[in-house]
mmCIF file of C-alpha atoms and ligand atoms in Angstrom:
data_model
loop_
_atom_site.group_PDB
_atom_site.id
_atom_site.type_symbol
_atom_site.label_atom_id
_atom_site.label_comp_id
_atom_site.label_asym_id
_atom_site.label_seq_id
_atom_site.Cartn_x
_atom_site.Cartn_y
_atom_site.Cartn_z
ATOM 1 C CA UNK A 1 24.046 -4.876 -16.967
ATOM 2 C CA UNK A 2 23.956 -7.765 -14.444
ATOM 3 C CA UNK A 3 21.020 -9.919 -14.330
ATOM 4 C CA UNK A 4 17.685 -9.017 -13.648
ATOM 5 C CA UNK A 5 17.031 -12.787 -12.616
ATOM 6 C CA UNK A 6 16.460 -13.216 -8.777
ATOM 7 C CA UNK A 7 15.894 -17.230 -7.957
ATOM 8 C CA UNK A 8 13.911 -17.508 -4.511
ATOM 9 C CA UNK A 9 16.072 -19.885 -2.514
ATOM 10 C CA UNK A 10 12.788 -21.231 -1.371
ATOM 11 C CA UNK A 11 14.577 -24.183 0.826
ATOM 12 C CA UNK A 12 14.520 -25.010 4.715
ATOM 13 C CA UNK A 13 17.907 -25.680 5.175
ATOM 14 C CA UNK A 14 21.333 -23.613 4.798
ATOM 15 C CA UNK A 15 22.417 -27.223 3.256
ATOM 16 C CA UNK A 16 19.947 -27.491 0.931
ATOM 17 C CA UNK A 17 20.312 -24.116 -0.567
ATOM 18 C CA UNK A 18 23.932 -24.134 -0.535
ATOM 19 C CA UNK A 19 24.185 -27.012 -2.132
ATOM 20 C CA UNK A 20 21.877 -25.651 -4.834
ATOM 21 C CA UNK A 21 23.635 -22.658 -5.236
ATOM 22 C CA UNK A 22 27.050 -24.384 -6.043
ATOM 23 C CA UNK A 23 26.139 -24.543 -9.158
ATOM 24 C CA UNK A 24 24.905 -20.703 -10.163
ATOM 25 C CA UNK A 25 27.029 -17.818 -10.678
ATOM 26 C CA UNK A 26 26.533 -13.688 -9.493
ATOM 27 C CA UNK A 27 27.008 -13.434 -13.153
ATOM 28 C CA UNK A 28 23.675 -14.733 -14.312
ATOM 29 C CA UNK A 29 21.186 -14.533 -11.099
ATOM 30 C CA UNK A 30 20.973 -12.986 -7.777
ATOM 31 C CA UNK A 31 19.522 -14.753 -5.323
ATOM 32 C CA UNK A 32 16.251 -13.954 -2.623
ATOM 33 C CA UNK A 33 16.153 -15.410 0.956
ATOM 34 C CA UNK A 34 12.722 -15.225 2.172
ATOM 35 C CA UNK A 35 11.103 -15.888 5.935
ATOM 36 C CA UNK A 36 11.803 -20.237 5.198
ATOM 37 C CA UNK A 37 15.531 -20.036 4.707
ATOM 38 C CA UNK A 38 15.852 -17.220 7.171
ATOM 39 C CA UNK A 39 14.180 -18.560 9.854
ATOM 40 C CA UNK A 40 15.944 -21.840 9.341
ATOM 41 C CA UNK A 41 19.575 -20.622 8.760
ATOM 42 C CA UNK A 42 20.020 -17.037 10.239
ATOM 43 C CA UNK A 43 22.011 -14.458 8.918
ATOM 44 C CA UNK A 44 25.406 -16.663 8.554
ATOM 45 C CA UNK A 45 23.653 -18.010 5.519
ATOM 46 C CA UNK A 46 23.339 -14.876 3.886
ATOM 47 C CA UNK A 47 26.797 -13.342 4.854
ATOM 48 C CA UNK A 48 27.895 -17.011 3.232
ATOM 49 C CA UNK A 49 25.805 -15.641 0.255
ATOM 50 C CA UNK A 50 27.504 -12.366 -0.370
ATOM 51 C CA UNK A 51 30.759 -13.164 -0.175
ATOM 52 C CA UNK A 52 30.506 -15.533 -2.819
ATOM 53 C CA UNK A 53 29.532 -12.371 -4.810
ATOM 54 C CA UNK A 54 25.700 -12.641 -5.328
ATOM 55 C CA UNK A 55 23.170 -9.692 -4.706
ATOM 56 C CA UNK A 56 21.354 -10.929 -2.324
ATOM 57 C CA UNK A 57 17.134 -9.925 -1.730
ATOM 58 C CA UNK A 58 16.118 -9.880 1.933
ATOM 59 C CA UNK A 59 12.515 -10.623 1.436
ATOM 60 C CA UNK A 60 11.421 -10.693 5.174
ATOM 61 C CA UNK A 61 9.115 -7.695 5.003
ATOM 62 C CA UNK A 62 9.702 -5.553 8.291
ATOM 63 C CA UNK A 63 6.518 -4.130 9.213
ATOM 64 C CA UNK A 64 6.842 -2.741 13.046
ATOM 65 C CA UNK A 65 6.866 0.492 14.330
ATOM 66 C CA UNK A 66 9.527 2.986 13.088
ATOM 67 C CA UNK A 67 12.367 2.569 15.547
ATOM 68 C CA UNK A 68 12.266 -1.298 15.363
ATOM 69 C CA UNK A 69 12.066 -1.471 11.749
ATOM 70 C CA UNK A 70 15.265 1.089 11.131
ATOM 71 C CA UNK A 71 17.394 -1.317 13.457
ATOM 72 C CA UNK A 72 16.104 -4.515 11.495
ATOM 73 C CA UNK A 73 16.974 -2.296 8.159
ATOM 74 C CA UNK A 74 20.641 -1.644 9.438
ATOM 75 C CA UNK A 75 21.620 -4.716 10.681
ATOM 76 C CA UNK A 76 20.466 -6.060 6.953
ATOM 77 C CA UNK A 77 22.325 -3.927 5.465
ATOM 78 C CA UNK A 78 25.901 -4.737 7.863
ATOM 79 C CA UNK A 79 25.124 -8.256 6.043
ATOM 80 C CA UNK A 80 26.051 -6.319 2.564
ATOM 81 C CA UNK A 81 22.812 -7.477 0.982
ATOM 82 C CA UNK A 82 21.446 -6.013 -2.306
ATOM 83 C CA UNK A 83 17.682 -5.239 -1.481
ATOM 84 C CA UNK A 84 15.617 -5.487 1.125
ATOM 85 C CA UNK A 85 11.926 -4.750 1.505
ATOM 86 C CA UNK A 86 8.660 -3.226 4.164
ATOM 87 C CA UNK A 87 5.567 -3.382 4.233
ATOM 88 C CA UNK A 88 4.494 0.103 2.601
ATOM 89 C CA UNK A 89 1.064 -0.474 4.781
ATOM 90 C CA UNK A 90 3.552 0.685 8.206
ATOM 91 C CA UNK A 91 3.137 3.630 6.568
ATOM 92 C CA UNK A 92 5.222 6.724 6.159
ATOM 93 C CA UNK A 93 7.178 7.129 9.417
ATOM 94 C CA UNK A 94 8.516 3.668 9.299
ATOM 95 C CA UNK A 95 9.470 3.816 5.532
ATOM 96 C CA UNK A 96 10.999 7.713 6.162
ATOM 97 C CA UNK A 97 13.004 6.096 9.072
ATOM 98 C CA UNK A 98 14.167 3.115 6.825
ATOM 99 C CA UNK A 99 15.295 4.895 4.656
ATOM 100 C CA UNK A 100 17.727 7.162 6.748
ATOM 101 C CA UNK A 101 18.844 4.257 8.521
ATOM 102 C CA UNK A 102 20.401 3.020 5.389
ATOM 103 C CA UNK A 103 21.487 6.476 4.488
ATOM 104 C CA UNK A 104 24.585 6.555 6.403
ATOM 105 C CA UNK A 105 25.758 3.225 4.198
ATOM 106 C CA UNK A 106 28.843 3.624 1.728
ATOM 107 C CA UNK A 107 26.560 1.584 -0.473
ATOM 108 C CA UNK A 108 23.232 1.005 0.811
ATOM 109 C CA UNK A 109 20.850 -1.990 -0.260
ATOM 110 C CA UNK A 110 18.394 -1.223 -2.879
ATOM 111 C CA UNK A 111 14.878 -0.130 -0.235
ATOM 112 C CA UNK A 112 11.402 -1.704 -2.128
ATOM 113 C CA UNK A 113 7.662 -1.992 -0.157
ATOM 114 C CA UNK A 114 5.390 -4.539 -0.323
ATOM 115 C CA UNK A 115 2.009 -2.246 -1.359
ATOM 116 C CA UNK A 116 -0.688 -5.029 -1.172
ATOM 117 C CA UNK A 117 -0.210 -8.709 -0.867
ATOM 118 C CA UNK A 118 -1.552 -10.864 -3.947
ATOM 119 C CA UNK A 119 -3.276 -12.719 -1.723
ATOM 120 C CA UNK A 120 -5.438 -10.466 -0.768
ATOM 121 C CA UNK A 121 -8.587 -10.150 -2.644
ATOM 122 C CA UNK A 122 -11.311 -7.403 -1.983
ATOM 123 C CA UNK A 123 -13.171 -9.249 0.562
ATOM 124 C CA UNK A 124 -9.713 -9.513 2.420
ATOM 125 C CA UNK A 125 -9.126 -5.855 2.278
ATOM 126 C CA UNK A 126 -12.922 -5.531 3.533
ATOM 127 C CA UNK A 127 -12.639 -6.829 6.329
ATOM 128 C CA UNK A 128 -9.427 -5.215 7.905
ATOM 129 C CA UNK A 129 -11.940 -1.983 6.708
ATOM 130 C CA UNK A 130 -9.976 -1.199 3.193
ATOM 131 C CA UNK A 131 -13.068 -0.521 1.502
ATOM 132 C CA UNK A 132 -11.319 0.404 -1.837
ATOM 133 C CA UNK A 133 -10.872 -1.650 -4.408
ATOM 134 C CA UNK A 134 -7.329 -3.477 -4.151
ATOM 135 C CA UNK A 135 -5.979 -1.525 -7.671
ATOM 136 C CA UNK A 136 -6.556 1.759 -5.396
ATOM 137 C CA UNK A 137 -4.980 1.010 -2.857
ATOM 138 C CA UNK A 138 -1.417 -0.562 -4.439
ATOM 139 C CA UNK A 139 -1.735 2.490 -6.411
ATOM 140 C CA UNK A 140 -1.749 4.961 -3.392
ATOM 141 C CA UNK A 141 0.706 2.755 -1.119
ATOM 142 C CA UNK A 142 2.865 2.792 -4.622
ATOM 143 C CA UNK A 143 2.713 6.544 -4.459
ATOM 144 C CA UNK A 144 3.004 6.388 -0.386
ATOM 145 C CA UNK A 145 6.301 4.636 -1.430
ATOM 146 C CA UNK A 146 7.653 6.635 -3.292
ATOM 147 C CA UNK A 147 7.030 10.058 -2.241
ATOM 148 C CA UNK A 148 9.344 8.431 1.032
ATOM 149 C CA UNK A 149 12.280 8.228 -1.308
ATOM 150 C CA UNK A 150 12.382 3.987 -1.030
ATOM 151 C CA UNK A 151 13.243 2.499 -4.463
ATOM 152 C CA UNK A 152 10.617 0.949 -5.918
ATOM 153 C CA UNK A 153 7.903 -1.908 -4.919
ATOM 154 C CA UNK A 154 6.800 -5.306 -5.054
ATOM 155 C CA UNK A 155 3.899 -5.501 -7.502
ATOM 156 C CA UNK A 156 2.054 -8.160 -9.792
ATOM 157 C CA UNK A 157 2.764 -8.493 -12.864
ATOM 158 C CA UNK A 158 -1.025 -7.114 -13.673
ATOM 159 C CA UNK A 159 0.059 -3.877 -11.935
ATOM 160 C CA UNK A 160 3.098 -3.274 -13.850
ATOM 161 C CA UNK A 161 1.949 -1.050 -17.108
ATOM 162 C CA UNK A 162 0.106 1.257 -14.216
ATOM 163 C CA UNK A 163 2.738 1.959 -11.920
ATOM 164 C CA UNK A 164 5.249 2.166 -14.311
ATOM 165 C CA UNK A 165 3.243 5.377 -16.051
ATOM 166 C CA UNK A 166 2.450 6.263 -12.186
ATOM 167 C CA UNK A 167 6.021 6.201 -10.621
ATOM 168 C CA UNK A 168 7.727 6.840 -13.832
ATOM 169 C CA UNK A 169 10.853 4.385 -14.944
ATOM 170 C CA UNK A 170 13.557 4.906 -12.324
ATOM 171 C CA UNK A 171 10.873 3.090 -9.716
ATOM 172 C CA UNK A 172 12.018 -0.184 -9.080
ATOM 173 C CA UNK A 173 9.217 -2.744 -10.021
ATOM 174 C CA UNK A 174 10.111 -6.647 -9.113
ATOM 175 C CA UNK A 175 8.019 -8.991 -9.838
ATOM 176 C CA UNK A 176 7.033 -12.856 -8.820
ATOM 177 C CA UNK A 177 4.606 -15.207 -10.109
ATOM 178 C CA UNK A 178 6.658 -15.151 -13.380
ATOM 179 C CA UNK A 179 6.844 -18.643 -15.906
ATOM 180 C CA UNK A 180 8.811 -19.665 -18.338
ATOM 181 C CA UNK A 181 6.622 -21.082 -21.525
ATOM 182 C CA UNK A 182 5.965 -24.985 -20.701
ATOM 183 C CA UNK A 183 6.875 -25.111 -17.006
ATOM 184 C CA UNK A 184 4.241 -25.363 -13.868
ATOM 185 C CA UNK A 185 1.880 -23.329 -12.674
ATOM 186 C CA UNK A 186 2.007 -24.708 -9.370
ATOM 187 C CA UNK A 187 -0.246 -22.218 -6.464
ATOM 188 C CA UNK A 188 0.554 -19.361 -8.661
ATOM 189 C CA UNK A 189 -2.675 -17.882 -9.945
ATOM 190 C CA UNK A 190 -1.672 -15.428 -12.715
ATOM 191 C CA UNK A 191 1.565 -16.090 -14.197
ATOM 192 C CA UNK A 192 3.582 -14.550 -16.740
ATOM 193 C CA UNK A 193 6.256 -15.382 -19.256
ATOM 194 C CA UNK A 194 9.400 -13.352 -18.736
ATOM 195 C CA UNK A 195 9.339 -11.902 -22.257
ATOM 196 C CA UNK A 196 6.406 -10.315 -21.142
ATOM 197 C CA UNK A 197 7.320 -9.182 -17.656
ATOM 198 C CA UNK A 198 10.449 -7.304 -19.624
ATOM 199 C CA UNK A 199 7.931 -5.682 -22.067
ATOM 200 C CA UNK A 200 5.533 -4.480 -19.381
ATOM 201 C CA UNK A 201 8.839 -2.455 -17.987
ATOM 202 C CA UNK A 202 9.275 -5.077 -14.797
ATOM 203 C CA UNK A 203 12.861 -4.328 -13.822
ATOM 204 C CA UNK A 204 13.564 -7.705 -11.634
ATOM 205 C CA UNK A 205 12.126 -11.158 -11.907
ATOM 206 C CA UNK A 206 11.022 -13.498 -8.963
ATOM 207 C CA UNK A 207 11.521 -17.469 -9.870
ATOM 208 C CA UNK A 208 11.417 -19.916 -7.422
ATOM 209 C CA UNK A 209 10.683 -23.511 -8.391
ATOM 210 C CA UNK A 210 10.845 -23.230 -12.155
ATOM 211 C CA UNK A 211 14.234 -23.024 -11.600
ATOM 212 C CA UNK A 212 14.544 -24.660 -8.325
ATOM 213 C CA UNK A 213 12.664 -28.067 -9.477
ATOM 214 C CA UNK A 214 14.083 -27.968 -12.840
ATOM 215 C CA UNK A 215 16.383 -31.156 -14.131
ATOM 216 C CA UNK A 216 18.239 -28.413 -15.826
ATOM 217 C CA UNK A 217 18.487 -25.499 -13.456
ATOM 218 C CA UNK A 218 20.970 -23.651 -15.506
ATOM 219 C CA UNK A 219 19.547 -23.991 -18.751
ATOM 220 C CA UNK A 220 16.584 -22.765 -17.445
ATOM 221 C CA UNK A 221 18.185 -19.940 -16.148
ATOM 222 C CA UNK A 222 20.063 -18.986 -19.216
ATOM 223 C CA UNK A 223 16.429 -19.187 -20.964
ATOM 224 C CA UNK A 224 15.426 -16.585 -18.799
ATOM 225 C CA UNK A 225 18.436 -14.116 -19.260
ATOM 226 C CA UNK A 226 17.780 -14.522 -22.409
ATOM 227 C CA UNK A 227 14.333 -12.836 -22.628
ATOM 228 C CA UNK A 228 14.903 -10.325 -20.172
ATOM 229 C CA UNK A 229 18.123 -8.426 -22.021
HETATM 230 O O1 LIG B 1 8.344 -20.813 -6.867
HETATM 231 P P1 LIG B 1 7.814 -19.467 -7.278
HETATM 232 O O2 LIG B 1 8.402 -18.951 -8.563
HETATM 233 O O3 LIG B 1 6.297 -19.435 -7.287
HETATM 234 O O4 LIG B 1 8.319 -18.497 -6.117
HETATM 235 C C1 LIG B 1 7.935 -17.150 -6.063
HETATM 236 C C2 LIG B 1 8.569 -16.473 -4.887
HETATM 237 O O5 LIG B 1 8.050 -15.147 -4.796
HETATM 238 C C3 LIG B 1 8.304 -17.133 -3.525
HETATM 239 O O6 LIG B 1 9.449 -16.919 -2.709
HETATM 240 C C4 LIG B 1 7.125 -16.362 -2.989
HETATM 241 O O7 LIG B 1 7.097 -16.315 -1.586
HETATM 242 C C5 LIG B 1 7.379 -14.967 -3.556
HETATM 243 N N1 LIG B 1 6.169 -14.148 -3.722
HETATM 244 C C6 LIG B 1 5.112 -14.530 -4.515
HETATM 245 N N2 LIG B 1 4.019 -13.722 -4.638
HETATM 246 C C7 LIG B 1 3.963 -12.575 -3.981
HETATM 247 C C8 LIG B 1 5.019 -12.152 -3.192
HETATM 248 C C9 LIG B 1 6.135 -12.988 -3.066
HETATM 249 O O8 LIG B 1 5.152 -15.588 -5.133
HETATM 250 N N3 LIG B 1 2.915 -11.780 -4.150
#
């Protein structure tokens, strides 16, 4: 089983994250380049990142119509990354035609969605007229999701138990906003251990700057293997 730790190379330069990344291994962490790094250092950064041998997470979220968002999901996947992710919320045509664009693949990247973003609070649903209650509606873009065939979602940590007994234990759940015991909150709002993520069924862990910021990156990081064997 490799690990089910994913550090968010949260840094604006392909120097500074490289530089970081000298000292991990594919062995204990995979690695998640988000809209910062990307937009800074392009996709020669994340070729640079695979062939060193790391999975590599695309986080940049395609939402666009289908056509658009197939190309985006094939030229991710000619980088050989790991996962990549949508926005469930483009709704079925665009995940249906993500999904067959990575079809033809020999061994396609692991397909999430995004259902609702944390930040988004029931006024914020409101007033894009999402009059449901924000539980409802990661619920039905979780089934949405799935019923497309993609591989699992995005969630909170405080929508874990649910979706789990909703999409059953082969859907992929991965999860930010995750803290070891004793290190910072920082902008997070509701954080949780990964002892606990592991026992509420998450399958992959999101941490950024506990690890990032640490003095002791790796122990850190073998901390967190630790509790989620
Ligand atoms: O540093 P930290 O552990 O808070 O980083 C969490 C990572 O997960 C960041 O890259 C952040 O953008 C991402 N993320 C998040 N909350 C979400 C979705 C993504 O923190 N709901």
């Amino acid at each position: 089983m490799t690990s089910r730790l994913i550090i968010a190379l949260d840094f604006p330069s392909a120097e500074l994250a490289l530089n970081f990344v000298k000292q991990l291994s594919p062995s204990t962490c995979k690695l998640k380049v988000g809209f910062e790094l990307f937009v800074a250092a392009g996709p020669d950064l994340v070729r640079k990142l695979v062939e060193q041998g790391f999975d590599v997470f695309l986080d940049l979220k395609f939402h666009d119509i289908p056509n658009t968002v197939a190309a985006a999901c094939k030229s991710a996947a000619k980088l050989g990354v790991w996962m990549l992710n949508v926005h469930a919320s483009g709704g079925d045509k665009m995940m249906l035609a993500a999904r067959e664009a990575l079809a033809g693949f020999q061994l396609p990247p692991k397909l999430i969605a995004v259902t609702v973003l944390t930040s988004m609070d029931q006024a914020q649903l409101e007033k894009i007229n999402i009059s449901q209650a924000p539980e409802q509606q990661v619920s039905d873009l979780a089934a949405l999701t799935k019923a497309c065939g993609l591989d699992g979602v995005v969630c909170s940590a405080q929508e874990a138990q649910q979706l789990k007994a909703q999409c059953g234990s082969e859907f992929l759940l991965v999860t930010p906003g995750i803290r070891p015991v004793g290190s910072k909150q920082d902008d997070q709002s509701r954080i949780v251990t990964p002892l606990a993520a592991r026992q509420m069924g998450i399958d992959y862990v999101v941490v950024g700057r506990p690890i990032t910021q640490a003095n002791d990156p790796l122990a850190v990081i073998t901390a967190i293997n630790f509790d989620l064997v």
